[in-house]
mmCIF file of C-alpha atoms in Angstrom:
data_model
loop_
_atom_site.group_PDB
_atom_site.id
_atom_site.type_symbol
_atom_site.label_atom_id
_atom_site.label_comp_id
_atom_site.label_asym_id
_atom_site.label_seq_id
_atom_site.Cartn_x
_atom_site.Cartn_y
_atom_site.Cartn_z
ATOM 1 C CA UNK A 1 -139.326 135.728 177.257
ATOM 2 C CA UNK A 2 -135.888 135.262 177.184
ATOM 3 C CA UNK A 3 -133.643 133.250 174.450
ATOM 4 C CA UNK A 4 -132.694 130.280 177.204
ATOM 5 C CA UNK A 5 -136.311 129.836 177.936
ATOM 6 C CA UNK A 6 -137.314 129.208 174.188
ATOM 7 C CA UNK A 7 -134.290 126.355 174.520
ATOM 8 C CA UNK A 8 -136.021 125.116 177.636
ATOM 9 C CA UNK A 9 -139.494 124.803 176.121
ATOM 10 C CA UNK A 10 -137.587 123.032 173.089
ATOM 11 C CA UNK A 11 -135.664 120.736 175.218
ATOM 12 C CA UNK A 12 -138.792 119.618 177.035
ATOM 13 C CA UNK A 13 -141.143 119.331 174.029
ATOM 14 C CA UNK A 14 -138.626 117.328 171.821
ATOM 15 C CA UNK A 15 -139.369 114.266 173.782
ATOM 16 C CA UNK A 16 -142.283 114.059 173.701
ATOM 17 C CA UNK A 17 -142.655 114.663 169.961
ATOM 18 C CA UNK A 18 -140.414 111.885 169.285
ATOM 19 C CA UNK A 19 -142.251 109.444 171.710
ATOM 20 C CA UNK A 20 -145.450 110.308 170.471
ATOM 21 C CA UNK A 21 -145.559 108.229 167.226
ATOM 22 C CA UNK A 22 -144.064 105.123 169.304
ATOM 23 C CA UNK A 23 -146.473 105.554 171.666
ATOM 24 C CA UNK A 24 -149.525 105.434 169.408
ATOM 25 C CA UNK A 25 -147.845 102.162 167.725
ATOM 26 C CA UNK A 26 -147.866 100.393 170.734
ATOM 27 C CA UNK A 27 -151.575 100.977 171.842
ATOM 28 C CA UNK A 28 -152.628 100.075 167.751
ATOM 29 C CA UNK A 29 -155.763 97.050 168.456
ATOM 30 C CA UNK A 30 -154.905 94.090 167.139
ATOM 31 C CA UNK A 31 -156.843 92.027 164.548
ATOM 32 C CA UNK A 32 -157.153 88.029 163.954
ATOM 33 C CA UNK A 33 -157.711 86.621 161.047
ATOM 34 C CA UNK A 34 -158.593 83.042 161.786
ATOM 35 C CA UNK A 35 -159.119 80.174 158.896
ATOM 36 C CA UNK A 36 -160.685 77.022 159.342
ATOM 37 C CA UNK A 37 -160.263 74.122 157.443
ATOM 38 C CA UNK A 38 -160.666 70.083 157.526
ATOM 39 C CA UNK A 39 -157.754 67.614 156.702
ATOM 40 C CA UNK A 40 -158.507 67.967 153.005
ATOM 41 C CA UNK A 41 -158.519 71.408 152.808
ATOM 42 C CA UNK A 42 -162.173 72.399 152.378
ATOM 43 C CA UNK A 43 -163.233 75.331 154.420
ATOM 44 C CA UNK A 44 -165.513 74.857 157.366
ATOM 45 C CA UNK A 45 -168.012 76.909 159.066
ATOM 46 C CA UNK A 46 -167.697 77.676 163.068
ATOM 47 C CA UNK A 47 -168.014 80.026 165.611
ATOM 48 C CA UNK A 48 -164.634 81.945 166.737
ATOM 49 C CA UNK A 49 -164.688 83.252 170.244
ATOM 50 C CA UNK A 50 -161.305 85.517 171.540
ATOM 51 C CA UNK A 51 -161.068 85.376 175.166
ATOM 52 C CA UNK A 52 -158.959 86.991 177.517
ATOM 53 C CA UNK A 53 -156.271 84.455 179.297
ATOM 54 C CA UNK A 54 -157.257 82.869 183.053
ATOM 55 C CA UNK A 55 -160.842 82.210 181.422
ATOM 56 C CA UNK A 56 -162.004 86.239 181.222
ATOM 57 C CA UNK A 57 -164.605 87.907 179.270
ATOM 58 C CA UNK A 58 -164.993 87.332 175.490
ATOM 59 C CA UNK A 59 -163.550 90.406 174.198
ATOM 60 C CA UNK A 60 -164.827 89.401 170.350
ATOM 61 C CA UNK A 61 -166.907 86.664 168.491
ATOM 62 C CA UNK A 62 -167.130 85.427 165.110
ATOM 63 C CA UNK A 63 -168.503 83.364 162.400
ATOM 64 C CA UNK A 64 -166.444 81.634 159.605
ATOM 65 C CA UNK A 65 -167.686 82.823 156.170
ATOM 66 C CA UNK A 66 -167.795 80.097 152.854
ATOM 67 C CA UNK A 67 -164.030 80.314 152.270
ATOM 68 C CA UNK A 68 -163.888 79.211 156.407
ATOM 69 C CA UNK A 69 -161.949 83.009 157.444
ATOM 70 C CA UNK A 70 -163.250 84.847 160.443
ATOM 71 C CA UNK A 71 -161.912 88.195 161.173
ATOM 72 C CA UNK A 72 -162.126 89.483 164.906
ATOM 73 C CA UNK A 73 -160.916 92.989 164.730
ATOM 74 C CA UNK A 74 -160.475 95.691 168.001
ATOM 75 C CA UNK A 75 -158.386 93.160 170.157
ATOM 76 C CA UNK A 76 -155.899 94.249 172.957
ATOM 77 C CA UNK A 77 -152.417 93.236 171.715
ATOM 78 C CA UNK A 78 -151.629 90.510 174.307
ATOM 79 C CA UNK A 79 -151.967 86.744 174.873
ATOM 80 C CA UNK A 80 -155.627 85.313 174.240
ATOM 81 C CA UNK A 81 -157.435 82.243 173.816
ATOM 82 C CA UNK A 82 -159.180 81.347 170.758
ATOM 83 C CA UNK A 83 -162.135 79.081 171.151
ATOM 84 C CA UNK A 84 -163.802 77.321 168.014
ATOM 85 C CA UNK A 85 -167.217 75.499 168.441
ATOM 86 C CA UNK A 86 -169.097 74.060 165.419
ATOM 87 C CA UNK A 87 -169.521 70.990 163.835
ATOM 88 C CA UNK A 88 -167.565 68.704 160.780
ATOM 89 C CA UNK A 89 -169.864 68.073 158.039
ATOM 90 C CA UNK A 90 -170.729 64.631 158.711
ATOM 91 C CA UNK A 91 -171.692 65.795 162.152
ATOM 92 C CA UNK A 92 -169.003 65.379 164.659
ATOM 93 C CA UNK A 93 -168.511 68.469 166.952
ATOM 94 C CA UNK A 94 -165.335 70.288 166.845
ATOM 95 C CA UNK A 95 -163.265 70.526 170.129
ATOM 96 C CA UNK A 96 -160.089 71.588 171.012
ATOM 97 C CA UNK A 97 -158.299 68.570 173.100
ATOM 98 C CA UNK A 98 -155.507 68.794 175.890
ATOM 99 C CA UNK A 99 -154.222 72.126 177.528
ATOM 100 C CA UNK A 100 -156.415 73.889 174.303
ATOM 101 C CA UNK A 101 -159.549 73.062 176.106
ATOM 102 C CA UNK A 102 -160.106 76.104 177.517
ATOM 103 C CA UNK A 103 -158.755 77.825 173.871
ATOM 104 C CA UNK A 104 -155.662 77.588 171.910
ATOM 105 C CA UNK A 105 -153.349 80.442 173.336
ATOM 106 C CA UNK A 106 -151.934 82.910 170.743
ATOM 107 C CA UNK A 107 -149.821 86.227 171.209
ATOM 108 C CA UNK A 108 -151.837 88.991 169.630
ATOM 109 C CA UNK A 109 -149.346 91.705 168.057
ATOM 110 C CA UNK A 110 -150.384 95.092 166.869
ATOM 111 C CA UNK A 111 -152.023 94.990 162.969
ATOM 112 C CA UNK A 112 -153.094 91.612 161.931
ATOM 113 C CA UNK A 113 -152.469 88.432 162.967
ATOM 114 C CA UNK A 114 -153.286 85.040 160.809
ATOM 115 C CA UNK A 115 -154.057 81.930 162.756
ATOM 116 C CA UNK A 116 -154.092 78.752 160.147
ATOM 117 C CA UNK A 117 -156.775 76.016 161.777
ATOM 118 C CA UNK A 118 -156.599 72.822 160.946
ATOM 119 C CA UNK A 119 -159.855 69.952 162.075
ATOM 120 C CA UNK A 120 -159.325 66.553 162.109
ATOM 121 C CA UNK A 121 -161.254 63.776 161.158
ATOM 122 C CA UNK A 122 -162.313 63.485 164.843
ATOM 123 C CA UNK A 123 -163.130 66.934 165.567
ATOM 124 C CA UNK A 124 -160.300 68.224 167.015
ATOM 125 C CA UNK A 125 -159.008 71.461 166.570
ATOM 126 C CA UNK A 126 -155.423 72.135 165.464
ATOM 127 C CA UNK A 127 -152.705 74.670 164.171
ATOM 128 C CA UNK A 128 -152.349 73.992 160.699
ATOM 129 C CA UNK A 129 -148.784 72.142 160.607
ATOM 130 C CA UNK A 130 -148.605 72.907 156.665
ATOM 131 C CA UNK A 131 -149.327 77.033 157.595
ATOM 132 C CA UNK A 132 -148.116 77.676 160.687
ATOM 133 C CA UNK A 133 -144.093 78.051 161.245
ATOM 134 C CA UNK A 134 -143.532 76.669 164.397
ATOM 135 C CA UNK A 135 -145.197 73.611 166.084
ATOM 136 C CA UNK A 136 -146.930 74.185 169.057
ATOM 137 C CA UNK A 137 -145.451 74.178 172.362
ATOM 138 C CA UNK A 138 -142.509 75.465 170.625
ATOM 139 C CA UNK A 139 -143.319 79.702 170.699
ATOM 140 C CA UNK A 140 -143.093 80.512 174.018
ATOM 141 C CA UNK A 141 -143.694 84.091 175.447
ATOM 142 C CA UNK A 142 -140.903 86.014 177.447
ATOM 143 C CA UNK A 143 -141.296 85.010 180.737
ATOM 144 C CA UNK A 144 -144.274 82.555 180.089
ATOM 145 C CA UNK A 145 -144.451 79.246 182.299
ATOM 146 C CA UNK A 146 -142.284 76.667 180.357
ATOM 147 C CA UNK A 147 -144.662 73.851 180.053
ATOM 148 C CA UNK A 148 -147.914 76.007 178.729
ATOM 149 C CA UNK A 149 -148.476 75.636 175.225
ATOM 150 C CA UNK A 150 -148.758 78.044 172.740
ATOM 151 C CA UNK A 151 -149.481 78.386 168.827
ATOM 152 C CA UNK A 152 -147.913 79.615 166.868
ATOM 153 C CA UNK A 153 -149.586 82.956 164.942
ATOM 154 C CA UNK A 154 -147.514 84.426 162.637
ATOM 155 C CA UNK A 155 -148.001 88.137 162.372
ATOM 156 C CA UNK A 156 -148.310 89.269 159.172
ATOM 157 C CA UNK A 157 -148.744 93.147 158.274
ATOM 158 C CA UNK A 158 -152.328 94.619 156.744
ATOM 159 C CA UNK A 159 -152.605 96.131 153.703
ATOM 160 C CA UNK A 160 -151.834 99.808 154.466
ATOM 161 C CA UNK A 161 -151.299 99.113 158.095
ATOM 162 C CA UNK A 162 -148.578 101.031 159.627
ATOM 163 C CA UNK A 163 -144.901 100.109 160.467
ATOM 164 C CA UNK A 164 -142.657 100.786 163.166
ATOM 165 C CA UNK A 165 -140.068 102.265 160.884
ATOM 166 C CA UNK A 166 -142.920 104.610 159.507
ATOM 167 C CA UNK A 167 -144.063 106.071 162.779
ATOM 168 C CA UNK A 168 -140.240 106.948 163.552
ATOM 169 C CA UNK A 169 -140.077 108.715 160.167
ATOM 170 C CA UNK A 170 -142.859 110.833 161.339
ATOM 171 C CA UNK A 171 -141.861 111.245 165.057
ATOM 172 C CA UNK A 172 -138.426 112.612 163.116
ATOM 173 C CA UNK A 173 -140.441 115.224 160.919
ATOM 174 C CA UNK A 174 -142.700 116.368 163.282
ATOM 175 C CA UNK A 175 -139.734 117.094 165.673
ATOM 176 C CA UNK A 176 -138.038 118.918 163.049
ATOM 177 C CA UNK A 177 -140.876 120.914 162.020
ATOM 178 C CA UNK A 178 -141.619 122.116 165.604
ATOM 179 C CA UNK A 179 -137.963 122.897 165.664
ATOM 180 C CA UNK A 180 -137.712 124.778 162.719
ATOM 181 C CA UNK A 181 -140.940 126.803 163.669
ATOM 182 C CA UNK A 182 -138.833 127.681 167.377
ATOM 183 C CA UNK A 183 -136.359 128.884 165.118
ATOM 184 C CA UNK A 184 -138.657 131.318 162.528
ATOM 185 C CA UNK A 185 -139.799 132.617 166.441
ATOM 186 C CA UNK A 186 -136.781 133.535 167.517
ATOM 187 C CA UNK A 187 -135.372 134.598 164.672
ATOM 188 C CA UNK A 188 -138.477 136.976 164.395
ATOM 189 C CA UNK A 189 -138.636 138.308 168.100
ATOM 190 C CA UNK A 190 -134.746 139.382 167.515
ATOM 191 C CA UNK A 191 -135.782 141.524 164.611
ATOM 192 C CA UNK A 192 -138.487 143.361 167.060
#
């Protein structure tokens, strides 16, 4: 095989060593981590549902634990609807009023996700407004109808989870690596 061809096969495979990393960042599952708490704080126990937008499947179900946390892990990072049903201790069912009805819609990244919940004395089902850093209606999707509403999850990275700026660092290595082995080849086959 001739010196020009090695370049070739370099040229071609450099590509898609770099994109590789990038490519396995973007298709990383999501996971929500979902509190639930009344007006005063105390944690409160429910059943989380994550649907799909448009009223599709349930792509993962939950149960608060005693600190009032739910974690719904293996989720498609995209737009969802998070559904709470329970009841307040004193009884009164827990509902989500208004356009949240059919779930309060959140923008799953990759990694972990934190969605404060607040419950009101008469059930309803909230963003936290001390938690959460922008109001509702307020964090709007690219190219998302103007008038739907949607909360506000702030994305905040796992413990050990990786970063963008780490997956580059490896794209980078494992490019050079592959180049520098090209290199110990055709330095070899000269010497033959």
């Amino acid at each position: 095989m001739s010196c020009s061809r090695y370049w070739l096969a370099l040229l071609c495979a450099l590509p898609l060593a770099l994109l590789g990393p990038a490519a396995s960042f973007a298709q990383q599952p999501a996971e929500l981590v979902v509190s639930l708490r009344d007006a005063r704080g105390h944690a409160l126990a429910a059943d989380i549902s994550v649907r799909a937008p448009a009223g599709g499947p349930v792509l993962a179900h939950a149960t608060t634990d005693a600190s009032g946390v739910a974690t719904l892990r293996g989720l498609p990072a995209s737009e969802a609807r998070v559904l709470v049903a329970g009841r307040m201790p004193d009884g009164t069912a827990l509902r989500q009023p208004g356009d949240d009805a059919g779930g309060l819609r959140v923008w799953l990244a990759a990694g972990a996700t934190r969605l404060d919940l607040r419950a009101e004395a008469d059930g309803s089902v909230v963003p936290d407004p001390a938690t959460m850093v922008v109001p509702e209606g307020l964090a709007e999707q690219p190219g998302a109808a103007a008038s739907t509403p949607a909360a506000a999850a702030a994305p905040t990275p796992a413990a050990g989870a990786p970063t963008h700026a780490r997956e580059m660092a490896l794209g980078w290595l494992l490019a050079a690596a592959f180049g520098l082995a090209l290199l110990v080849v055709l330095a070899a086959r000269r010497r033959v």
